XYZ file of C-alpha atoms in Angstrom:
773
model
C 5.545 1.119 -2.396
C 7.365 4.171 -0.997
C 10.137 5.539 -3.176
C 13.489 6.579 -1.677
C 13.774 10.180 -0.729
C 16.573 10.788 -3.462
C 13.769 10.674 -6.172
C 10.799 12.615 -4.967
C 7.872 12.981 -7.132
C 8.273 16.803 -7.014
C 11.004 16.758 -9.242
C 8.519 16.670 -12.260
C 6.342 19.358 -11.004
C 7.219 22.899 -11.825
C 7.212 25.280 -8.653
C 3.826 26.897 -8.691
C 4.828 30.602 -8.584
C 1.181 31.711 -7.858
C 1.342 30.152 -4.451
C 3.701 33.101 -3.220
C 0.713 35.162 -3.538
C -1.626 33.363 -1.253
C -1.381 35.708 1.424
C -3.305 38.252 -0.680
C -5.613 35.679 -2.073
C -7.092 33.930 1.189
C -10.592 35.330 1.775
C -12.312 35.199 5.068
C -15.635 33.734 5.062
C -18.421 31.898 6.837
C -18.630 28.002 7.248
C -22.092 26.799 5.835
C -23.115 24.343 8.701
C -21.679 21.501 10.495
C -19.418 18.757 8.863
C -19.187 14.947 9.600
C -17.242 13.779 12.431
C -15.119 10.442 12.443
C -18.014 8.327 14.060
C -21.471 9.515 13.447
C -25.096 8.318 13.531
C -28.081 9.684 11.875
C -28.457 10.616 8.291
C -26.232 9.923 5.508
C -25.225 13.416 5.062
C -22.627 13.273 7.803
C -20.658 11.436 5.490
C -20.978 13.843 2.322
C -22.919 10.880 0.548
C -25.843 13.133 -0.437
C -26.419 12.751 -3.818
C -29.259 10.086 -3.360
C -30.201 10.562 0.074
C -33.659 8.650 -0.194
C -32.289 5.573 -1.936
C -31.155 2.551 0.253
C -27.643 2.280 -1.175
C -25.300 5.202 -2.569
C -21.658 5.136 -3.520
C -19.226 7.852 -4.233
C -15.635 8.013 -5.168
C -13.212 10.859 -6.480
C -9.580 11.593 -6.591
C -9.833 14.509 -4.517
C -12.853 15.946 -2.883
C -14.178 17.883 0.135
C -17.750 18.125 1.917
C -19.164 20.679 4.603
C -22.257 20.225 6.327
C -22.999 17.165 4.686
C -22.781 18.885 1.186
C -20.250 18.132 -1.551
C -18.016 21.426 -1.958
C -16.296 19.816 -4.774
C -15.175 16.522 -6.299
C -12.395 15.957 -8.821
C -13.026 12.775 -11.144
C -16.077 12.255 -8.669
C -18.488 9.203 -9.496
C -21.773 8.532 -7.925
C -24.249 5.740 -7.834
C -27.775 5.391 -6.243
C -29.398 2.035 -5.974
C -32.674 2.778 -7.507
C -32.257 5.502 -10.064
C -28.617 4.975 -11.307
C -26.997 1.802 -9.945
C -24.009 1.945 -12.194
C -21.085 0.977 -12.402
C -20.313 4.812 -13.246
C -16.627 5.566 -13.894
C -14.992 9.151 -14.207
C -11.561 9.574 -15.336
C -9.125 12.087 -14.039
C -7.122 14.519 -16.238
C -5.370 16.606 -13.715
C -7.645 19.905 -14.303
C -8.901 21.993 -11.585
C -11.863 23.999 -12.410
C -12.232 27.805 -11.577
C -14.829 27.606 -8.766
C -13.735 24.977 -6.489
C -13.050 26.101 -2.718
C -11.393 24.534 0.021
C -13.430 25.378 3.240
C -12.233 23.773 6.314
C -15.276 25.202 8.153
C -13.040 27.395 10.295
C -14.077 30.815 8.777
C -11.772 30.820 5.905
C -11.955 29.884 2.305
C -9.132 29.031 -0.138
C -9.293 28.739 -3.728
C -8.733 25.110 -4.742
C -6.411 26.178 -7.462
C -4.143 27.968 -5.091
C -4.144 25.164 -2.633
C -3.790 21.961 -4.651
C -1.686 21.440 -7.712
C -1.036 18.272 -9.883
C 2.009 17.227 -11.769
C 1.746 14.200 -13.633
C -1.952 13.314 -13.735
C -1.316 9.572 -13.951
C -4.178 7.198 -15.134
C -6.443 7.422 -11.879
C -10.267 6.692 -12.151
C -13.115 6.708 -9.932
C -15.860 4.117 -10.043
C -19.327 3.597 -8.160
C -21.841 0.904 -7.893
C -24.885 0.792 -5.883
C -26.364 -2.588 -6.845
C -29.193 -2.894 -4.132
C -30.038 -1.858 -0.646
C -27.235 -3.955 0.833
C -24.496 -4.203 -1.800
C -22.268 -1.216 -3.065
C -18.951 -0.477 -4.144
C -16.707 2.722 -4.375
C -13.252 2.745 -5.865
C -10.372 5.267 -6.884
C -7.571 3.431 -8.660
C -6.127 2.571 -12.057
C -7.604 0.237 -14.526
C -6.288 -3.223 -14.426
C -5.846 -5.975 -17.000
C -9.474 -6.930 -16.778
C -10.865 -3.483 -17.076
C -11.847 -3.175 -13.506
C -10.044 -0.532 -11.206
C -7.423 -1.580 -8.754
C -5.229 -0.257 -6.021
C -2.231 -1.990 -7.611
C 0.292 -0.369 -9.748
C 3.401 1.883 -9.492
C 3.432 5.371 -8.143
C 3.992 6.986 -11.551
C 0.632 5.421 -12.928
C -1.375 7.080 -10.108
C 0.471 10.452 -10.455
C 1.786 13.206 -8.351
C 0.299 16.102 -6.547
C 1.257 18.895 -4.111
C -0.658 20.727 -1.325
C 0.802 24.270 0.210
C 0.682 23.855 3.830
C 1.377 27.628 4.507
C -2.269 28.436 3.180
C -3.751 26.241 5.871
C -1.406 27.840 8.336
C -2.661 31.244 7.196
C -6.188 30.171 7.278
C -5.948 29.037 10.709
C -4.722 32.190 11.923
C -0.984 30.874 12.881
C 0.894 34.171 12.156
C 4.011 33.286 14.045
C 5.538 31.856 10.960
C 6.813 34.596 8.803
C 8.092 34.631 5.123
C 11.758 35.173 6.694
C 11.365 32.048 8.463
C 9.453 29.529 6.018
C 8.386 30.959 2.701
C 7.137 27.849 0.947
C 6.045 24.567 2.705
C 4.822 21.744 0.674
C 3.218 18.395 1.085
C 4.477 16.382 -1.940
C 2.845 12.901 -2.532
C 2.247 10.291 -5.008
C -1.602 10.296 -5.572
C -3.215 7.364 -3.905
C -6.683 5.630 -4.061
C -9.368 3.837 -1.971
C -11.848 0.888 -1.890
C -14.999 0.474 0.077
C -17.331 -2.131 -0.522
C -20.562 -3.710 1.137
C -21.568 -7.031 0.351
C -24.925 -8.366 1.843
C -24.939 -5.585 4.245
C -21.276 -6.231 5.507
C -18.382 -3.846 5.219
C -15.410 -5.629 3.801
C -11.928 -5.809 4.751
C -10.090 -6.854 1.676
C -6.494 -6.728 2.910
C -7.085 -7.265 6.731
C -5.267 -4.201 7.230
C -6.433 -0.785 8.698
C -9.943 -2.098 9.463
C -12.535 -1.921 6.861
C -12.099 -0.732 3.344
C -8.462 -0.453 1.752
C -6.403 2.429 0.935
C -3.153 3.216 -0.992
C -0.657 6.053 -0.543
C 2.417 6.807 -2.810
C 5.473 8.998 -1.734
C 4.828 11.444 0.748
C 7.598 14.159 1.759
C 7.714 17.635 3.293
C 9.696 20.054 1.554
C 10.427 23.488 2.965
C 12.188 26.656 1.663
C 13.452 29.134 3.865
C 15.679 32.141 3.414
C 17.658 30.911 6.353
C 18.836 28.082 4.058
C 19.711 30.358 1.369
C 21.717 32.454 3.714
C 23.259 29.203 5.066
C 24.610 28.440 1.252
C 26.274 32.040 1.496
C 27.454 31.151 5.004
C 28.938 28.057 3.719
C 30.808 29.844 0.902
C 32.250 32.002 3.702
C 33.114 29.125 5.590
C 34.938 27.555 3.016
C 36.903 30.584 2.070
C 37.864 30.840 5.808
C 38.968 27.111 5.764
C 41.122 28.074 2.852
C 42.501 31.249 4.410
C 43.246 28.957 7.454
C 45.422 26.743 5.346
C 47.135 29.443 3.903
C 47.692 31.307 7.249
C 48.920 27.893 8.837
C 51.359 27.241 5.997
C 52.606 31.040 5.847
C 52.928 31.323 9.828
C 54.558 27.655 10.207
C 56.871 27.118 7.182
C 60.290 28.458 7.654
C 62.395 27.736 4.474
C 65.306 30.096 5.383
C 66.193 28.116 8.554
C 65.248 24.744 6.583
C 67.561 25.269 3.449
C 71.357 24.892 3.941
C 72.351 28.076 2.175
C 72.792 30.957 4.466
C 71.345 34.464 3.775
C 68.454 33.370 1.343
C 65.556 35.700 0.398
C 62.705 33.591 0.389
C 59.226 34.253 -0.936
C 56.184 31.738 -0.948
C 52.754 31.502 -2.386
C 49.941 29.120 -1.413
C 47.539 27.919 -3.865
C 44.419 25.866 -3.271
C 41.166 24.574 -4.723
C 39.850 24.034 -1.168
C 36.874 26.549 -1.334
C 35.943 25.577 -5.024
C 35.974 22.002 -4.087
C 33.638 22.500 -0.965
C 31.183 24.565 -2.716
C 31.043 22.187 -5.692
C 30.298 19.300 -3.139
C 27.723 20.999 -1.156
C 25.859 23.541 -3.480
C 25.416 21.762 -6.699
C 22.965 19.328 -5.651
C 21.180 17.885 -2.633
C 22.942 16.313 0.376
C 21.227 13.421 2.126
C 21.601 11.930 5.593
C 23.058 8.242 5.620
C 19.548 7.053 6.519
C 18.181 8.940 3.667
C 15.222 10.354 5.861
C 16.208 13.972 4.756
C 18.063 15.928 2.359
C 19.048 19.521 2.028
C 19.685 21.805 -0.972
C 21.740 24.805 -0.079
C 21.758 25.855 -3.578
C 17.956 26.045 -3.832
C 17.391 26.866 0.051
C 15.376 23.779 0.482
C 15.125 21.112 2.982
C 13.008 17.504 2.510
C 11.970 14.803 4.987
C 10.640 11.755 3.613
C 7.340 11.465 5.792
C 6.375 8.291 4.163
C 9.099 6.287 5.634
C 8.810 7.990 9.148
C 4.993 8.137 9.335
C 5.034 4.392 7.718
C 7.496 3.387 10.338
C 9.637 1.655 7.678
C 12.471 1.448 10.113
C 10.362 -0.098 12.697
C 11.272 2.282 15.565
C 7.767 3.646 16.541
C 4.544 2.125 18.265
C 2.825 1.909 14.898
C 2.417 -0.790 11.871
C 5.359 -0.961 9.675
C 4.574 0.382 5.910
C 2.865 3.452 5.013
C -0.040 1.381 3.407
C -0.698 -0.713 6.693
C -1.572 2.113 9.140
C -4.692 2.229 11.511
C -7.662 4.262 10.530
C -7.023 7.952 11.116
C -3.203 7.948 11.794
C -1.483 11.231 12.141
C 1.566 11.602 9.636
C 3.200 13.834 12.328
C 2.443 13.547 15.774
C 4.282 13.200 19.227
C 5.769 9.991 18.003
C 6.928 10.895 14.472
C 7.863 14.568 15.198
C 11.309 13.876 16.967
C 12.214 11.777 13.877
C 11.536 14.713 11.820
C 13.359 17.251 13.649
C 16.200 15.204 14.156
C 16.354 14.568 10.699
C 16.789 18.154 9.565
C 19.338 18.472 12.589
C 21.138 15.380 10.846
C 21.154 16.761 7.373
C 22.704 19.825 8.607
C 25.477 17.952 10.478
C 25.808 16.013 7.209
C 26.806 19.390 5.632
C 29.525 19.870 8.050
C 31.007 16.323 7.677
C 30.747 16.532 3.983
C 32.534 19.902 3.867
C 35.254 18.967 6.268
C 35.597 15.608 4.379
C 35.821 17.398 1.133
C 38.212 20.148 2.570
C 40.565 17.150 3.802
C 40.512 15.505 0.321
C 41.258 18.914 -1.223
C 44.539 19.386 0.786
C 45.971 17.027 -1.778
C 45.708 19.926 -4.112
C 47.295 22.351 -2.003
C 50.544 23.882 -3.778
C 53.207 25.782 -2.047
C 55.076 27.890 -4.788
C 58.606 28.888 -3.506
C 61.250 31.230 -4.865
C 64.702 32.150 -3.428
C 67.696 34.402 -3.976
C 71.071 33.736 -2.567
C 73.663 36.171 -1.652
C 75.836 35.136 -4.712
C 72.986 36.052 -7.030
C 71.806 32.492 -7.442
C 67.986 32.126 -8.034
C 65.941 28.907 -7.734
C 62.001 28.371 -7.636
C 59.883 25.172 -7.151
C 56.514 23.986 -6.341
C 56.104 21.719 -3.145
C 52.920 19.716 -1.964
C 51.966 19.309 1.647
C 54.032 16.088 1.770
C 57.022 17.723 0.691
C 57.032 16.395 -2.805
C 58.740 18.796 -5.054
C 58.204 19.817 -8.710
C 59.234 22.125 -11.162
C 62.637 22.820 -9.804
C 64.718 25.382 -11.635
C 67.886 27.197 -10.507
C 70.113 30.059 -12.029
C 73.583 30.148 -10.928
C 75.085 33.340 -9.980
C 78.595 34.316 -9.548
C 81.566 32.210 -8.708
C 79.810 29.950 -6.072
C 76.395 29.851 -8.132
C 76.837 26.154 -9.387
C 77.514 25.071 -5.716
C 74.532 27.008 -4.453
C 72.097 25.159 -7.066
C 73.592 22.064 -6.249
C 73.052 22.439 -2.470
C 69.522 23.810 -3.087
C 68.452 20.932 -5.303
C 69.986 18.382 -2.711
C 67.840 19.872 0.049
C 64.633 19.197 -2.052
C 64.840 15.594 -1.197
C 64.457 16.478 2.427
C 61.431 18.754 2.326
C 59.064 16.051 3.799
C 60.137 16.634 7.369
C 59.832 20.153 7.020
C 56.170 20.104 5.730
C 55.259 17.256 8.117
C 54.268 19.451 11.081
C 52.066 21.512 8.897
C 50.487 18.527 7.205
C 49.637 17.114 10.427
C 47.985 20.380 11.777
C 45.976 20.677 8.723
C 44.819 16.921 8.391
C 43.713 16.603 11.990
C 39.862 16.131 11.576
C 39.341 18.440 14.536
C 42.028 20.694 13.856
C 42.134 24.150 12.396
C 40.052 23.338 9.286
C 37.045 21.868 11.491
C 37.237 24.448 14.040
C 37.032 27.236 11.358
C 34.172 25.782 9.623
C 32.230 24.694 12.866
C 32.054 28.069 14.164
C 30.531 29.615 10.907
C 28.353 26.613 10.794
C 26.826 27.092 13.969
C 26.373 30.753 13.557
C 25.393 30.877 9.951
C 23.562 27.305 9.474
C 22.664 25.460 12.459
C 21.269 28.178 14.727
C 19.537 30.206 11.930
C 17.964 27.261 9.912
C 16.900 25.384 13.281
C 15.290 28.672 14.530
C 13.595 29.116 11.285
C 12.209 25.557 10.781
C 11.415 24.340 14.341
C 8.347 26.544 14.928
C 6.933 25.358 11.736
C 7.552 21.700 12.667
C 6.329 21.979 16.130
C 2.970 23.674 14.620
C 2.359 20.242 12.675
C 3.493 18.108 15.739
C 0.576 20.148 17.739
C -1.699 19.303 15.132
C -2.371 22.706 14.343
C -3.297 21.314 10.992
C -3.704 17.464 10.681
C -2.315 15.267 7.765
C -4.051 11.800 8.226
C -3.317 8.385 6.616
C -6.347 6.099 6.037
C -8.879 8.545 7.224
C -12.145 7.011 7.867
C -15.626 8.228 8.681
C -18.128 5.658 9.768
C -21.917 5.919 10.211
C -23.920 3.500 12.162
C -27.751 3.020 12.648
C -29.683 0.936 15.332
C -30.785 -2.612 14.394
C -34.327 -3.524 15.735
C -32.698 -5.421 18.641
C -31.003 -2.319 19.834
C -27.635 -3.110 18.561
C -25.625 -0.899 16.236
C -24.705 -1.732 12.727
C -22.345 -0.047 10.275
C -24.378 1.519 7.631
C -21.777 3.797 5.982
C -18.202 4.202 5.393
C -15.914 6.824 3.791
C -11.980 6.140 3.331
C -9.602 8.795 2.045
C -5.932 7.627 1.502
C -4.868 11.069 2.734
C -6.731 13.749 4.580
C -5.943 17.371 5.394
C -7.728 19.331 8.293
C -7.383 22.185 10.420
C -7.347 21.834 14.317
C -10.529 24.102 14.889
C -12.063 23.370 11.340
C -14.997 20.833 10.733
C -14.398 19.545 7.454
C -11.299 17.714 5.749
C -10.025 17.742 2.248
C -9.648 13.935 1.060
C -7.302 12.468 -1.659
C -8.224 9.082 -3.094
C -11.436 8.961 -1.722
C -14.137 6.130 -1.745
C -17.493 5.888 0.269
C -20.694 3.539 0.347
C -23.748 4.043 2.547
C -26.332 1.006 2.808
C -29.744 0.856 4.233
C -28.425 -1.781 6.819
C -31.048 -1.126 9.596
C -34.070 -0.352 7.755
C -33.777 -3.360 5.480
C -33.427 -5.330 8.620
C -36.993 -4.160 9.658
C -38.454 -4.833 6.407
C -40.761 -8.001 5.459
C -39.138 -11.275 6.231
C -38.571 -13.613 3.465
C -38.201 -17.464 3.203
C -36.902 -19.586 0.275
C -37.284 -23.342 -0.140
C -35.177 -25.335 -2.444
C -37.500 -27.170 -5.242
C -38.245 -29.729 -6.228
C -37.700 -32.095 -3.234
C -38.636 -35.846 -3.365
C -41.498 -37.304 -1.117
C -39.407 -38.773 2.021
C -36.715 -36.127 1.230
C -35.959 -32.561 2.578
C -36.175 -29.040 1.229
C -33.313 -26.719 2.307
C -34.573 -23.645 3.807
C -33.223 -19.939 3.917
C -34.765 -17.167 5.536
C -33.789 -13.373 6.466
C -35.404 -10.428 7.625
C -36.711 -11.970 10.789
C -36.244 -10.594 14.493
C -33.006 -11.897 15.686
C -33.062 -14.882 17.939
C -36.514 -15.867 17.359
C -38.402 -19.003 16.992
C -40.296 -19.099 13.581
C -42.731 -21.769 12.710
C -42.436 -23.491 9.252
C -45.488 -25.444 7.716
C -45.667 -27.075 4.452
C -49.323 -27.397 2.949
C -50.570 -29.212 -0.247
C -52.338 -27.250 -3.129
C -55.639 -27.391 -1.352
C -54.137 -25.787 1.847
C -54.073 -28.931 3.877
C -51.129 -29.434 6.238
C -48.518 -31.921 5.298
C -46.321 -33.104 7.951
C -45.543 -31.627 11.081
C -44.502 -27.923 11.565
C -40.887 -27.235 12.039
C -39.505 -24.291 14.478
C -36.456 -22.547 13.326
C -34.443 -20.293 15.603
C -33.136 -17.286 13.856
C -29.572 -15.963 14.321
C -28.394 -12.721 15.553
C -28.866 -11.267 12.195
C -32.316 -12.555 11.912
C -31.661 -15.239 9.259
C -32.162 -18.901 9.496
C -29.117 -21.074 10.255
C -27.175 -22.731 7.403
C -28.461 -26.183 6.994
C -32.098 -25.704 8.043
C -34.283 -28.275 6.090
C -38.023 -29.091 6.035
C -38.675 -32.595 5.728
C -41.418 -33.854 2.949
C -43.407 -36.867 4.245
C -43.082 -40.181 2.313
C -46.736 -40.148 1.627
C -46.792 -36.724 0.213
C -48.661 -36.717 -3.139
C -46.340 -35.522 -5.929
C -47.327 -32.348 -7.813
C -46.965 -28.587 -7.983
C -48.528 -25.907 -5.699
C -47.017 -26.863 -2.342
C -46.644 -23.846 -0.075
C -43.987 -23.576 2.602
C -45.371 -20.973 5.358
C -42.854 -19.419 7.901
C -44.643 -17.368 10.922
C -43.166 -15.701 13.840
C -44.957 -14.984 17.209
C -45.647 -11.271 16.009
C -47.665 -12.708 13.267
C -45.093 -11.745 10.411
C -45.342 -14.225 7.730
C -43.444 -15.331 4.342
C -44.175 -18.018 2.018
C -42.631 -19.902 -0.894
C -43.804 -22.558 -3.189
C -42.483 -26.212 -3.607
C -42.784 -29.055 -6.154
C -42.815 -32.532 -4.638
C -41.379 -35.459 -6.811
C -41.829 -39.032 -6.647
C -39.300 -40.626 -4.012
C -37.626 -42.592 -6.779
C -37.909 -40.051 -9.450
C -34.067 -39.233 -9.089
C -31.982 -41.882 -10.532
C -28.752 -41.965 -8.601
C -25.426 -42.545 -10.144
C -21.734 -42.698 -9.214
C -18.491 -42.729 -11.165
C -15.265 -43.690 -9.469
C -11.727 -43.093 -11.171
C -9.768 -46.225 -11.738
C -7.237 -47.692 -11.468
C -6.058 -46.380 -8.156
C -2.745 -46.851 -6.628
C -2.587 -48.024 -2.868
C -2.446 -45.053 -0.403
C -3.889 -42.934 -3.326
C -7.596 -41.607 -3.880
C -10.121 -42.333 -6.375
C -12.258 -39.214 -7.640
C -15.747 -39.388 -7.513
C -18.569 -37.817 -9.351
C -22.290 -38.446 -8.807
C -25.665 -36.906 -9.217
C -29.413 -37.572 -8.776
C -29.594 -37.460 -4.907
C -31.878 -35.395 -3.084
C -30.148 -31.826 -2.667
C -28.140 -31.030 0.441
C -28.072 -34.558 1.728
C -25.245 -36.615 3.355
C -24.567 -39.668 1.254
C -22.300 -42.622 2.822
C -19.433 -43.751 0.299
C -17.785 -47.180 1.197
C -14.927 -49.158 -0.660
C -15.311 -52.990 -0.434
C -12.942 -55.564 -1.789
C -13.950 -58.453 -4.354
C -15.336 -60.436 -1.489
C -17.514 -57.614 -0.192
C -15.246 -56.739 2.978
C -15.070 -53.049 3.834
C -11.642 -51.594 2.870
C -11.367 -48.325 4.882
C -13.525 -46.171 6.685
C -16.620 -44.821 4.898
C -16.703 -41.079 3.562
C -19.741 -38.829 3.957
C -20.480 -36.495 1.358
C -23.085 -33.662 1.349
C -24.581 -33.107 -2.158
C -24.918 -29.645 -3.398
C -28.120 -27.836 -4.390
C -28.317 -29.869 -7.460
C -28.164 -33.324 -5.697
C -24.600 -33.733 -7.055
C -21.364 -34.509 -5.293
C -19.099 -31.293 -5.071
C -16.255 -31.172 -7.319
C -13.142 -32.640 -5.996
C -14.845 -35.174 -4.043
C -12.468 -38.174 -3.662
C -12.379 -41.648 -1.792
C -9.257 -42.616 -0.121
C -7.764 -46.234 -0.698
C -5.730 -47.543 2.254
C -2.019 -48.015 1.735
C -2.597 -51.664 2.991
C -5.223 -52.693 0.650
C -4.297 -55.751 -1.485
C -3.966 -54.670 -5.101
C -6.467 -56.372 -7.630
C -9.676 -55.944 -9.463
C -13.463 -56.196 -8.266
C -13.324 -53.318 -5.646
C -16.574 -51.674 -5.450
C -17.609 -48.252 -4.536
C -21.065 -47.960 -2.989
C -23.051 -44.722 -2.150
C -26.043 -44.720 -0.102
C -28.378 -41.808 1.137
C -30.671 -41.910 4.410
C -33.723 -42.947 2.189
C -31.749 -46.259 1.176
C -30.925 -44.888 -2.368
C -27.984 -46.737 -3.461
C -25.377 -46.464 -6.596
C -22.269 -48.490 -7.237
C -19.107 -48.512 -9.460
C -16.098 -50.704 -9.635
C -12.329 -49.789 -9.451
C -9.088 -51.621 -9.717
C -6.592 -51.277 -7.034
C -2.778 -51.364 -8.106
C 0.558 -51.501 -6.250
C 2.451 -48.417 -5.891
C 5.112 -49.262 -8.470
C 2.726 -50.825 -11.007
C 2.171 -48.987 -14.409
C -1.158 -47.376 -14.657
C -3.515 -46.234 -17.568
C -6.660 -44.593 -17.086
C -9.219 -43.929 -19.933
C -11.884 -41.472 -19.932
C -15.577 -42.799 -20.009
C -18.001 -42.860 -21.606
C -16.784 -42.637 -25.044
C -19.003 -42.301 -28.098
C -18.826 -44.760 -30.944
C -16.613 -43.113 -33.730
C -15.400 -40.805 -30.962
C -12.331 -41.082 -28.552
C -11.245 -41.812 -25.101
C -8.483 -39.776 -23.408
C -5.789 -41.744 -21.882
C -3.448 -40.848 -18.947
C -0.751 -43.246 -17.684
C 2.103 -43.264 -15.343
C 4.770 -45.604 -13.968
C 6.140 -47.003 -17.218
C 9.618 -47.134 -18.312
C 10.822 -43.810 -19.606
C 10.773 -43.205 -23.380
C 9.596 -46.469 -24.070
C 6.668 -47.447 -26.605
C 3.513 -48.906 -24.958
C 0.635 -50.663 -27.050
C -2.747 -49.929 -26.069
C -5.684 -52.163 -27.313
C -9.394 -51.934 -26.769
C -11.242 -55.118 -26.499
C -14.989 -55.733 -26.082
C -16.700 -57.481 -23.130
C -15.764 -60.739 -24.388
C -12.194 -59.625 -24.927
C -12.239 -59.408 -28.551
C -9.983 -56.731 -30.159
C -11.826 -53.523 -31.225
C -10.134 -51.620 -33.552
C -6.348 -51.426 -34.081
C -3.909 -51.104 -31.214
C -2.108 -47.579 -30.647
C 1.464 -47.179 -29.858
C 2.182 -44.540 -27.103
C 5.876 -43.504 -26.534
C 6.289 -42.346 -22.669
C 8.038 -39.303 -21.629
C 11.160 -38.826 -19.593
C 9.030 -39.366 -16.510
C-alpha cells in the first residue's frame, strides 16, 4: 500500500505559506484536566467516548480528532452512536474543510490552531460511520464506501486523500528551542489519509485481519520532508563546486598541453582556448529535480532546498532489516515510527542521498569530458597560420591552414600531417581528467564536504535526533484500551479506540489521531445483570429441548427443571455447569419424558445456588408428530458420495445413516448427522459410497434417531466409467425435472425417456446432445 518515495502525496498539496508564521501564532494556555492513557480502567471518558456516557454502548469515528480530559476537543467528519438514544448507523462524510475554532492541545500548556497545524490536500472520499446496536454490540469505522454501500479500509491511497502535519509547531509547543530557522525552517509529515475499524460482537472485540491485535487500521504514504537554508546553500555550493571542476579541467589542459614541443615545426607561436559544458551539465543533472538514493529511501532537491525520507518503508520494515513486522499496515499497537531502531536508517538515508549528489556530479562531469574542446591556433616563422579544434581523445576537426612565404605550403602540409598524431599528445591529459578519484573528484569532494555534507548534517541531525528521542511521538496503530472488572474478579475489555496515525508530545497528556474508530461496551455490568435461559420449542415427548443461557455466575451449577402447565415437575431436574463467561455450554439439552402430555404452557426454570432464576416456555408435541423423511441423490459412482436431505427429526439430535445393498448387508460405515434447530440435516450432508461397492440397483439409505424413528430411500450404484443421469425429484405433472448427466461420449445424441412404474412410456423422448466433456 506504500507508494515509492519518488511520487509523494505532497506533490499535489500547495505549500502552506501561513505555516511560516506559526512562531507568532502559537499561544500558551492551560490544559483542562488529565487525558487518557494507553491502558485505562474506570469511566469511558478515558477514551474520549463521552457523548453517551450513560448508555451501555457507544461508538465514535472520525477522520481526525483529539480529546483532552475525556472530552472531545474536535472531530472532523465525526460520527457518533449511542445504543439507547441513537443506535445508528450514523455516517459523516469528509470534505477536507477545517473550521475556525478547532485547537490542538496536547495537554502540555500550549495550544495551536488546528488550521495552522494540519492541512489537507486532496480530500478523497473518506467517511466515518458509527453503530451501537445494543449493550454488547457496536461498530465504528473510518474508511471509504465499498461496492455494497458499506465502509471499507480497502482502496487506493488516492481514494483516501492526502494531508500534512507541520512538526515544527510541536517542537515549538514542547519548548525545544534548540532548532532554529537557520537549521530547519520547515518540517512536515506528509501522509495519505488512513482509517480504522473497531467492532464488538456479543461483548467481544474483534480482530478482523489477525494483525496488530484488536481492530484494524490503514495507513497510506508516510514521508518526512525537511527544508533547510543549509540545503539551499548546498545548491549554491554545488554551483561553485561545478565551476571549480570546470576550472580544474581548463587548468589541467593549459598546464599540461605543450603543442610547441609536440608539433614538428620550429618556432611556432601557439594559442589555445578550452571550452566545456561541464558546469552546465552538472547543474542540470543536480538542480533541476530531486535526486534519490539507489534504494529509494530518501531524496534531496537542491533546487528547492528539501530532503525527504520515506518513513513508510523504513517504519514499515519493508526491507526486513529491523525487529518488527514487515509492512506499514502490519505493525503492533503503538509502534513508534521513528525510534532507536529506525532512526539510524533515517539518518543514514540523509547521508546517503548527499553522497548520491557527489556520485551523480562526478559521474556527470566525467560524461561531460566528451564535450570538452581545445581550440588551437598557431603562427609559423614563415607567416603561415593554422587553427583547429581537438577533443581530449586527440580527434581533430575544423583544421584550416593559410600558407605564408615560400615555405608556407610545406608548413601547412607538416601541420596537417601532425594532426593524426594528437592522440598520444592528449592521452596523459585525458587520463588525468578521467581518473574517478583524480582532480575532478578531489576538487568536488573538498567543496562537497565543506559546503554540503558538514553544514547539511549539522542542520538536520539535531532535528532527527529530537524525533528519535521521542520529544514528539508519531505512532502507527495507536490503541487505547479500557478494561472493567467482571463479577469473578477477572478483567474484560470494555473499550477500544484505534487511530491509524497518532501524534503526541513527550510531556503532553493527549494525542491527535488520524483515521479514528472507537467502541465502548458495557461488558462487565451486563455480566452482572439478570441471567437468562432459552429453550428450543416445540420438543416431542421422549425427545429433548436445546438450552442456551447467559448472565450466570461463571463456573456455577445451575439447576434446570421442566414443569407442566399446572406447575407440577415433569421429569428430573438437570444440573448445568456454566462456563468461564457465565453461559451454558454448547449442546446443553433438557430431556422431555415420553409420558409427558403434549400441549402448551410447559415452563423451563433455571435456578442457581444464590437464588437467581430465569424461565422460558415450551410446547410439547406427540412423539410421532414429526414425520421423518430422507432423500438421497442417485445414481452414485463408486467412491463418490450421495447428497442427503432430510427433515422432521427432533432439533439438535444425532441421526445415524447407514447404506445397505440389495440383500440388506451394510456397505461402508454409518454416518452420524446432527440435525439443526429445525430438525433438518445441515446443507451439504453426504453419505460416502465405498470404492469396493458392487454396482447395482436396490441400495438402501436408512436414517435412525435414538428414539427409533426411521426414514429410508433407495439409490443405484454405478461403476466409475458408467454413464450417469440424474433427475431432480419430485416434479409436478405438467412441470419439468432438471437432468444432469456425465460419462457419455462427447458430442453425442442421447435419448431420454420417462416411464411409469409399469415401464410404459410417459410422454415423448427427449434428445440431449452431450458437450465436449
